[in-house]
PDB file of C-alpha atoms and ligand atoms in Angstrom:
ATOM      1  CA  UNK A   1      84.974 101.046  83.320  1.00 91.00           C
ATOM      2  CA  UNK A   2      81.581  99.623  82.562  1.00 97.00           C
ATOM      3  CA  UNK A   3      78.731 101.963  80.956  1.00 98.00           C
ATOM      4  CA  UNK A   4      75.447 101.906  83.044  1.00 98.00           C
ATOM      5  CA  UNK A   5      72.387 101.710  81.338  1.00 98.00           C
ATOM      6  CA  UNK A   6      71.461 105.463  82.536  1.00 97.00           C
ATOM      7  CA  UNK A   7      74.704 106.598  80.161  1.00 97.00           C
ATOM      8  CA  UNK A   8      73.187 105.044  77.018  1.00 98.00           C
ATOM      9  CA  UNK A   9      70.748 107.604  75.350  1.00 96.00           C
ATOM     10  CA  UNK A  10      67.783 106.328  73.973  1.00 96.00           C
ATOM     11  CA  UNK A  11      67.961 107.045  69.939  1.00 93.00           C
ATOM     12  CA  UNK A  12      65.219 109.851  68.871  1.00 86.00           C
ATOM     13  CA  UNK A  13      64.059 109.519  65.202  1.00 78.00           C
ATOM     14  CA  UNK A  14      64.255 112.240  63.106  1.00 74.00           C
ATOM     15  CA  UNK A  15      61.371 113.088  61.173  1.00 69.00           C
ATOM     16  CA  UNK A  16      61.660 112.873  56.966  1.00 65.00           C
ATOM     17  CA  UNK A  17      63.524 110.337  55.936  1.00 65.00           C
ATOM     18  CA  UNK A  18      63.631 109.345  51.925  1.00 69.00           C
ATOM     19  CA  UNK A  19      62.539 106.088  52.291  1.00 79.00           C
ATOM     20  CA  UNK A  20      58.945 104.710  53.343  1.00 80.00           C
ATOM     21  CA  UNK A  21      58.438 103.732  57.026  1.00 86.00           C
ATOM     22  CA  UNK A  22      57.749  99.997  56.776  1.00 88.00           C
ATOM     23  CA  UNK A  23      55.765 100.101  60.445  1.00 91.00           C
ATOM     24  CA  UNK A  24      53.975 103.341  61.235  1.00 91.00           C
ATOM     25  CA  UNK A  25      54.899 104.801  64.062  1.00 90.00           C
ATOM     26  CA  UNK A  26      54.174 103.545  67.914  1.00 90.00           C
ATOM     27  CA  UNK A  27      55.119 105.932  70.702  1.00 88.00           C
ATOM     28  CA  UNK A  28      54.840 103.620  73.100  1.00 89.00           C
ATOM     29  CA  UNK A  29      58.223 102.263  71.825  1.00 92.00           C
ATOM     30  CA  UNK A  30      59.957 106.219  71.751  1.00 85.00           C
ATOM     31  CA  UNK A  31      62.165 105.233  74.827  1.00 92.00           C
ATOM     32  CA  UNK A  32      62.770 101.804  74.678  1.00 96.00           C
ATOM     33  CA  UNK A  33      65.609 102.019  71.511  1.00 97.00           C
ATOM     34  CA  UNK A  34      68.971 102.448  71.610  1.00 97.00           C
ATOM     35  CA  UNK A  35      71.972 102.503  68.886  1.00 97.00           C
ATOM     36  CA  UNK A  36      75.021 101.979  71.023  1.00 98.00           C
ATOM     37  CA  UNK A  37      78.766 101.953  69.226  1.00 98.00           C
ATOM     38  CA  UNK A  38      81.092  99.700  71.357  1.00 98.00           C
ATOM     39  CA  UNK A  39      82.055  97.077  73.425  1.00 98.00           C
ATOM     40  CA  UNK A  40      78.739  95.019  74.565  1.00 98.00           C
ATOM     41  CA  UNK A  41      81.111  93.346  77.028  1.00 98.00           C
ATOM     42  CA  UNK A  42      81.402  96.933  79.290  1.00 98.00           C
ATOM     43  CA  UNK A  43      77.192  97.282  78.860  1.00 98.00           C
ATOM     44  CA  UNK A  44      75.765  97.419  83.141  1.00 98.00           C
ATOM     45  CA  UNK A  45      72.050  96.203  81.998  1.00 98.00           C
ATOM     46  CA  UNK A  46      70.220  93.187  82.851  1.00 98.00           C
ATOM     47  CA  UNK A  47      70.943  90.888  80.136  1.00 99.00           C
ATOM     48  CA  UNK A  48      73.788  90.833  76.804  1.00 99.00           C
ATOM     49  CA  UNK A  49      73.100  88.526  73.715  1.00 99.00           C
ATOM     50  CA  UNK A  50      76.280  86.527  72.880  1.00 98.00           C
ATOM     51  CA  UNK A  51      76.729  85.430  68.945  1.00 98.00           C
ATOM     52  CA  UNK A  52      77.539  81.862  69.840  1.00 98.00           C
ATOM     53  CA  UNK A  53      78.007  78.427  68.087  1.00 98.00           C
ATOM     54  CA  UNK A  54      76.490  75.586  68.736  1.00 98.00           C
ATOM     55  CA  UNK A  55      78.828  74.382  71.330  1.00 98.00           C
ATOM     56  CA  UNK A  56      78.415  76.988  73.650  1.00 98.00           C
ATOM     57  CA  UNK A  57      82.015  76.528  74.543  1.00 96.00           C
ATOM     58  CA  UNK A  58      83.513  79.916  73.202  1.00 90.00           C
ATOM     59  CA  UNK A  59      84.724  81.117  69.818  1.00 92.00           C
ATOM     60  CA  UNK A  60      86.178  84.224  68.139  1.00 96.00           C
ATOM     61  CA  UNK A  61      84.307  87.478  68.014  1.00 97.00           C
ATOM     62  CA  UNK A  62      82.311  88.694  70.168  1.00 98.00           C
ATOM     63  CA  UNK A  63      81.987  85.130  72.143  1.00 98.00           C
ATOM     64  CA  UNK A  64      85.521  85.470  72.657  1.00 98.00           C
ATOM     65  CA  UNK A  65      85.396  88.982  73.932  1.00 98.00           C
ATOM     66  CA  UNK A  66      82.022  87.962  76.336  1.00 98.00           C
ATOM     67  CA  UNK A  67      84.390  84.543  77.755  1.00 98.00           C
ATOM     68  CA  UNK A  68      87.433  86.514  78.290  1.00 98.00           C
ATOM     69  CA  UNK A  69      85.526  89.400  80.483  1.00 98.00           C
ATOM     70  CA  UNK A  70      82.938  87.118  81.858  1.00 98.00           C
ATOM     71  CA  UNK A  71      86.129  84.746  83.498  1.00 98.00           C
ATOM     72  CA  UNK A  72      86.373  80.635  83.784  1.00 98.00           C
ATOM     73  CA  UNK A  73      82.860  80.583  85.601  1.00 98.00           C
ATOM     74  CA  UNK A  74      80.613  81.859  82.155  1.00 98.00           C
ATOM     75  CA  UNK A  75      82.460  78.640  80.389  1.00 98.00           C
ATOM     76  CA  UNK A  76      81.311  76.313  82.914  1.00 98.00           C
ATOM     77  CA  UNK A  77      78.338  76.931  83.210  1.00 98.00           C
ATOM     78  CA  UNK A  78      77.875  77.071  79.686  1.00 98.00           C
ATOM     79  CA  UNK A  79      79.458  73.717  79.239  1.00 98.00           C
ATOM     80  CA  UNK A  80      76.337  72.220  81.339  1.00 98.00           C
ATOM     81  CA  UNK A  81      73.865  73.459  78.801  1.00 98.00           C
ATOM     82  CA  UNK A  82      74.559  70.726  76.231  1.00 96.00           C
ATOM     83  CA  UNK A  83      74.863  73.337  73.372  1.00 98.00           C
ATOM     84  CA  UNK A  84      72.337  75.124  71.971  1.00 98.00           C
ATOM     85  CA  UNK A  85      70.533  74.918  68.174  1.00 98.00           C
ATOM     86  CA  UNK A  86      70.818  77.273  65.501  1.00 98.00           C
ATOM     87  CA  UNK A  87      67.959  80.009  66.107  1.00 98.00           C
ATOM     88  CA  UNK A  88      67.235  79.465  69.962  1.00 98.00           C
ATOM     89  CA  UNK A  89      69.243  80.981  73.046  1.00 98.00           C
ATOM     90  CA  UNK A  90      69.773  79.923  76.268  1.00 98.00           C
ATOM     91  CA  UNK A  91      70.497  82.333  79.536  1.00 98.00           C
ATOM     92  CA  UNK A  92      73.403  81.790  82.085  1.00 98.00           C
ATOM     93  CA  UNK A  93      74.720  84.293  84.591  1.00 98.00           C
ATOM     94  CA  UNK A  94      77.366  87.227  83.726  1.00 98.00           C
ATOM     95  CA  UNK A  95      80.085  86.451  85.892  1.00 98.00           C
ATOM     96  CA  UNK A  96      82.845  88.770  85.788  1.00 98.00           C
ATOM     97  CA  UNK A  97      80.581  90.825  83.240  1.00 98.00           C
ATOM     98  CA  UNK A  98      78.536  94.093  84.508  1.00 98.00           C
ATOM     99  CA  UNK A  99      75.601  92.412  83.164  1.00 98.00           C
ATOM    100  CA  UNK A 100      73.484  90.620  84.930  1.00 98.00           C
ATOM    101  CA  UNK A 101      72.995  87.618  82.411  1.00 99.00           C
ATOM    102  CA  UNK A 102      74.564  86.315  78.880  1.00 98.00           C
ATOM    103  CA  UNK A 103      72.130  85.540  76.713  1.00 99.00           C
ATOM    104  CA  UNK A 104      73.664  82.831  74.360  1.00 98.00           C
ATOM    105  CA  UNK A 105      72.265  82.475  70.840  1.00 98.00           C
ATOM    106  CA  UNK A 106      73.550  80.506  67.550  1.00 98.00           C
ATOM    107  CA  UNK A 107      73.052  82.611  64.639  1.00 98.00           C
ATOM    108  CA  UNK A 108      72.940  81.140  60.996  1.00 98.00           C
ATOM    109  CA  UNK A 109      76.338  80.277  59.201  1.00 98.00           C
ATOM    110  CA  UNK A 110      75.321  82.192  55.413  1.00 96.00           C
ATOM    111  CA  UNK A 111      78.704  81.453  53.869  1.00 85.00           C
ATOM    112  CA  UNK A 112      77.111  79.896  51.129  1.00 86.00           C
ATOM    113  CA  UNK A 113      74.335  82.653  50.714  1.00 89.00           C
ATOM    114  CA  UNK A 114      71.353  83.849  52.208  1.00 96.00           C
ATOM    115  CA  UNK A 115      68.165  81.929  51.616  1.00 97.00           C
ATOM    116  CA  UNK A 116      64.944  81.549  53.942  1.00 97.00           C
ATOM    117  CA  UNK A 117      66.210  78.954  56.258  1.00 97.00           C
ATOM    118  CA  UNK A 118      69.125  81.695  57.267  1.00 98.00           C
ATOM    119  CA  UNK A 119      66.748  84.740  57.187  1.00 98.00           C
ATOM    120  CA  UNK A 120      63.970  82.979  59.572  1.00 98.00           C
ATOM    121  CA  UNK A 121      67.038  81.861  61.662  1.00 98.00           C
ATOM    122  CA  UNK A 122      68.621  85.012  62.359  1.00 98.00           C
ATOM    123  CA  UNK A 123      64.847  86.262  63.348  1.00 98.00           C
ATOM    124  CA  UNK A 124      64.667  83.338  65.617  1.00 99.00           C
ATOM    125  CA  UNK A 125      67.670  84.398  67.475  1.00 99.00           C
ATOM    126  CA  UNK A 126      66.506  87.502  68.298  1.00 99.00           C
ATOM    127  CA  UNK A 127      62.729  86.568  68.924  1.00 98.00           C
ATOM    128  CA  UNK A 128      64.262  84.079  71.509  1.00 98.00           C
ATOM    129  CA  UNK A 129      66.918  86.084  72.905  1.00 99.00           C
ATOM    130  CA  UNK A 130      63.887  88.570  73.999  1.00 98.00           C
ATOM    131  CA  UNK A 131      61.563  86.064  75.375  1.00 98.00           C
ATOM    132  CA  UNK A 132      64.167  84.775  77.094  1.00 98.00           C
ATOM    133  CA  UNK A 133      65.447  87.728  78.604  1.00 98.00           C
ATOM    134  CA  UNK A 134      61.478  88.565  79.792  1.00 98.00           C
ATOM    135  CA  UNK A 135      61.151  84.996  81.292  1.00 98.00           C
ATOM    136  CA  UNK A 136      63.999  86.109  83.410  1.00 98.00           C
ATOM    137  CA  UNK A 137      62.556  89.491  84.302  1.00 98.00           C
ATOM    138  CA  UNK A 138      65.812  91.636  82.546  1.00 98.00           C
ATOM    139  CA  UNK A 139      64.057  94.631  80.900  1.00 98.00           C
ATOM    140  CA  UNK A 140      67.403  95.640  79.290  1.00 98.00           C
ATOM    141  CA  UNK A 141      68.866  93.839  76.446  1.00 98.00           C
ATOM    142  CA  UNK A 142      71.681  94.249  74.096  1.00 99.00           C
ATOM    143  CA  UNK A 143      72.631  92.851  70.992  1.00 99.00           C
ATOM    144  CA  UNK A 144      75.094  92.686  68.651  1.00 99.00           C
ATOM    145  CA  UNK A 145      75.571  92.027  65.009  1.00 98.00           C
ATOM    146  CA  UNK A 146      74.625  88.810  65.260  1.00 98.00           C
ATOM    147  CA  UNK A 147      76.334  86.290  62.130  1.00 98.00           C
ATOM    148  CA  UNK A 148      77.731  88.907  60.776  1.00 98.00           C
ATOM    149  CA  UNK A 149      81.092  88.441  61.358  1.00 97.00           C
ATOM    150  CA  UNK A 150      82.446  85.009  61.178  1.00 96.00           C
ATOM    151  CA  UNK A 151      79.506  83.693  60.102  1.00 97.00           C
ATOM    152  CA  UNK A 152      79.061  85.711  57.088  1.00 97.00           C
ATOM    153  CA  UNK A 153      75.749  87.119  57.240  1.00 98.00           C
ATOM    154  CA  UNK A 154      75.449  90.378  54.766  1.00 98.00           C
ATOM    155  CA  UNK A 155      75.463  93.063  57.456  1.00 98.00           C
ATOM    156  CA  UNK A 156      73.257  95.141  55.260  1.00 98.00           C
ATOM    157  CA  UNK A 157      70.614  92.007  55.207  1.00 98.00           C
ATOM    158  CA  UNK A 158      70.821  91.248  58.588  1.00 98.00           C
ATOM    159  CA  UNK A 159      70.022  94.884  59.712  1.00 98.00           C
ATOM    160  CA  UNK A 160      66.895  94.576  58.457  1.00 98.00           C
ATOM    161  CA  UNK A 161      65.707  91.104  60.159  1.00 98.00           C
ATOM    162  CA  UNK A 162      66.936  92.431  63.617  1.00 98.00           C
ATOM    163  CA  UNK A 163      65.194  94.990  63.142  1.00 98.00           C
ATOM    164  CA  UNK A 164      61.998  94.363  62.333  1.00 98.00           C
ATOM    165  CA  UNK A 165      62.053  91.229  64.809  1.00 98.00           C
ATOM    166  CA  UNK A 166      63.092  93.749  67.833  1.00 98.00           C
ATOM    167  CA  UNK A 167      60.073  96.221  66.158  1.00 97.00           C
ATOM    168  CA  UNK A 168      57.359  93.095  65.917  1.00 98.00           C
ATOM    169  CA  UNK A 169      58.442  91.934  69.516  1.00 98.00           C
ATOM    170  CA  UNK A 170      58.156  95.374  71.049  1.00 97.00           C
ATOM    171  CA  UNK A 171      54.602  95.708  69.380  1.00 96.00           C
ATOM    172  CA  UNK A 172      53.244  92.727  70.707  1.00 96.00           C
ATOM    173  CA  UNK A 173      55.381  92.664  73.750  1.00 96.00           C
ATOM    174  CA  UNK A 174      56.042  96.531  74.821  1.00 89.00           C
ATOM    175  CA  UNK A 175      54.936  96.446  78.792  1.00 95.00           C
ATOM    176  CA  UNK A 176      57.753  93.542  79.002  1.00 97.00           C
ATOM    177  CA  UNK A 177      61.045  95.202  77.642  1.00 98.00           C
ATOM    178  CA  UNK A 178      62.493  99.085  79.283  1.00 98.00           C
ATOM    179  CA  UNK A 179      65.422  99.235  76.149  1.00 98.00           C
ATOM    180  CA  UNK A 180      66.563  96.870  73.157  1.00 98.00           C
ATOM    181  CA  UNK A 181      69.952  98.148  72.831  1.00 98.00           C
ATOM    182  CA  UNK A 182      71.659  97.339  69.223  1.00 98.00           C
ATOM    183  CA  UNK A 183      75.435  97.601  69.933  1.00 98.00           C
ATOM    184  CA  UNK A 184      77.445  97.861  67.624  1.00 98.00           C
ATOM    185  CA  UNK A 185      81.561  97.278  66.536  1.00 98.00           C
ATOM    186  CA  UNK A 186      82.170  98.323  63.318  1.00 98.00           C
ATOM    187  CA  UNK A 187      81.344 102.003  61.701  1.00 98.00           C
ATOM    188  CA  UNK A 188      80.232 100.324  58.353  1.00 98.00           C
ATOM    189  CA  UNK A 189      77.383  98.850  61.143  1.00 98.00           C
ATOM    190  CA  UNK A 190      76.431 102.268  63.010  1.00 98.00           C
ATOM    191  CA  UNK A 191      75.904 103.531  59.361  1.00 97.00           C
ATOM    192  CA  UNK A 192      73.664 100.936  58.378  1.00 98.00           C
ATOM    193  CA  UNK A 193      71.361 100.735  61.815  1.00 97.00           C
ATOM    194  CA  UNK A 194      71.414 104.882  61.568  1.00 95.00           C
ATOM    195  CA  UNK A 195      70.372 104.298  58.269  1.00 95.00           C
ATOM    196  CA  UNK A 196      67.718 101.662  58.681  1.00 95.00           C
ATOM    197  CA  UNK A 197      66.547 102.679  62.465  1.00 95.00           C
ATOM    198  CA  UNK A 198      63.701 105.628  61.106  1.00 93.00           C
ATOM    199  CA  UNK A 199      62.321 102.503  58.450  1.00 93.00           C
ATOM    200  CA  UNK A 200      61.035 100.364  61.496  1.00 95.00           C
ATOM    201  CA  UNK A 201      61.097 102.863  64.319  1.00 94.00           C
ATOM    202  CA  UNK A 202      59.700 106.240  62.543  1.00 90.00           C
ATOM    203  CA  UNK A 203      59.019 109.815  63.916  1.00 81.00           C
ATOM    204  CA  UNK A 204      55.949 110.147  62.481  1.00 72.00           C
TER     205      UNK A 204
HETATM  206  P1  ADP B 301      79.167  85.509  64.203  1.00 66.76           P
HETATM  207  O1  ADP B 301      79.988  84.254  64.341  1.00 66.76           O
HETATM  208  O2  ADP B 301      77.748  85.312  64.688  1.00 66.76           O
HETATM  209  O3  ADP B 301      79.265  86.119  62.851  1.00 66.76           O
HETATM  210  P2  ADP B 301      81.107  87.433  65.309  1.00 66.76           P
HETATM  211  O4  ADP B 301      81.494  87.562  66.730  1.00 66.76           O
HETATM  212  O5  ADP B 301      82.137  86.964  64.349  1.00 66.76           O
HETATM  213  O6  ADP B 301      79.783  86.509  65.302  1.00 66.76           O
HETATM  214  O7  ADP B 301      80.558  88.824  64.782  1.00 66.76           O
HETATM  215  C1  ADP B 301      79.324  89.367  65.170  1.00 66.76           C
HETATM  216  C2  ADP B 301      79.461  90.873  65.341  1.00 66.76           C
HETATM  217  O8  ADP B 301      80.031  91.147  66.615  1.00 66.76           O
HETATM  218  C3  ADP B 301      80.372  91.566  64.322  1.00 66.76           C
HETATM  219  O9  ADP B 301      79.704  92.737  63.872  1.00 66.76           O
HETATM  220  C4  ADP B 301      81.591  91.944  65.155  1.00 66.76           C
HETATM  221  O10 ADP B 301      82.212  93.128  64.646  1.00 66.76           O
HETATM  222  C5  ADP B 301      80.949  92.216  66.480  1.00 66.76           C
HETATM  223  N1  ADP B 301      81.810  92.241  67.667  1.00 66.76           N
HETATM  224  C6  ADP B 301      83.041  91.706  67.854  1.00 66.76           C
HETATM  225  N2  ADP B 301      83.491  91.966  69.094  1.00 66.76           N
HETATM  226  C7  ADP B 301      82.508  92.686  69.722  1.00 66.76           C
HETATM  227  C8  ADP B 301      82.375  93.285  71.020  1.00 66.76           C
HETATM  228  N3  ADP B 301      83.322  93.163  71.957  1.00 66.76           N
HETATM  229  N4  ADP B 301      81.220  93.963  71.292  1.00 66.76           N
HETATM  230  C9  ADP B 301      80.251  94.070  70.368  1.00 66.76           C
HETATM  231  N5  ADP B 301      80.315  93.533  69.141  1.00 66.76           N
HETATM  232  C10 ADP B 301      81.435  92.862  68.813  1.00 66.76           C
END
């Protein structure tokens, strides 16, 4: 069955972590967070972010996953979008999905290393996946490990660029946005974001 968006708790920091908070903190953004450990394709919220290539026309992954639940229609209508660039996204409907809309964006490949070009890129995804998703009106959005995977993005690097993009987007940004939801597959993930979470999104 699908998982509404009431069933996902919003993640509570916990005060005193080792580390330095990098932002301070902004209680504004206390319910709008969530670390979710799953399948993004069962989420029932307004809008998913799909790690996609530049075709737009399916891959491995999580695109797979997102095409096979989604059904036929999420590939045709994705095939009259003339692909998409590295760093932006582009919106279609969710088909057979419980969400409302796929968010499509084309995260860096960082096979050959991580440099600025990649780091600004994998910001850009999820910069534009969120103004996307609020020029659409969906006030829930989920994400997951975007490049990651196939792609080859350090998962320990990346943590920290999705999260501080989500945290800069939800400062500026925080009437337009009810819950950034960072789903995630693998435990060695859930580690790092319950690791990394308190740094941008602090308790005190
Ligand atoms: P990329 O090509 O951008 O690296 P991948 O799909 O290979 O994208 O991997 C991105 C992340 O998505 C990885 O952390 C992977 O474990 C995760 N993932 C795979 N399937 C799913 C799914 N059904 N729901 C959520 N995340 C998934």
């Amino acid at each position: 069955g699908s998982v509404p968006l009431d069933d996902i708790p919003v993640w509570t920091p916990a005060a005193g972590g080792s580390e330095p908070n990098r932002y301070p903190r902004n209680e504004e953004l206390d319910q709008k967070i969530s670390l979710y450990s799953g399948d993004i394709t069962k989420l029932e919220i307004d809008a998913i972010v799909n790690a996609a290539n530049n075709s737009l026309l399916g891959g491995g992954g999580v695109d797979g996953a997102i095409h096979r639940a989604a059904g036929p229609l999420l590939k045709k209508e994705c095939a009259s979008l003339h692909g998409c660039e590295t760093g932006e996204a582009k919106i279609t409907c969710g088909y057979g999905l419980p969400a409302k809309y796929v968010i499509h964006t084309v995260g860096p490949i960082a096979q050959g290393g991580v440099g600025e070009t990649e780091r600004k890129a994998l910001r850009s995804c999820y910069k534009n996946s969120m103004e996307t998703a609020t020029e659409n009106a969906a006030r829930s959005v989920a994400f997951p490990c975007i490049s990651t995977g196939i792609y080859g993005y350090p998962p320990e690097q990346a943590v920290h660029e999705a999260l501080a993009t989500v945290r800069e987007f939800l400062d500026a940004h925080h009437d337009k946005l009810d819950r950034v939801i960072f789903c995630v597959f693998l435990p060695t993930d859930k580690e790092l974001y319950l690791q990394n979470l308190p740094l941008y999104f602090p308790a005190a």
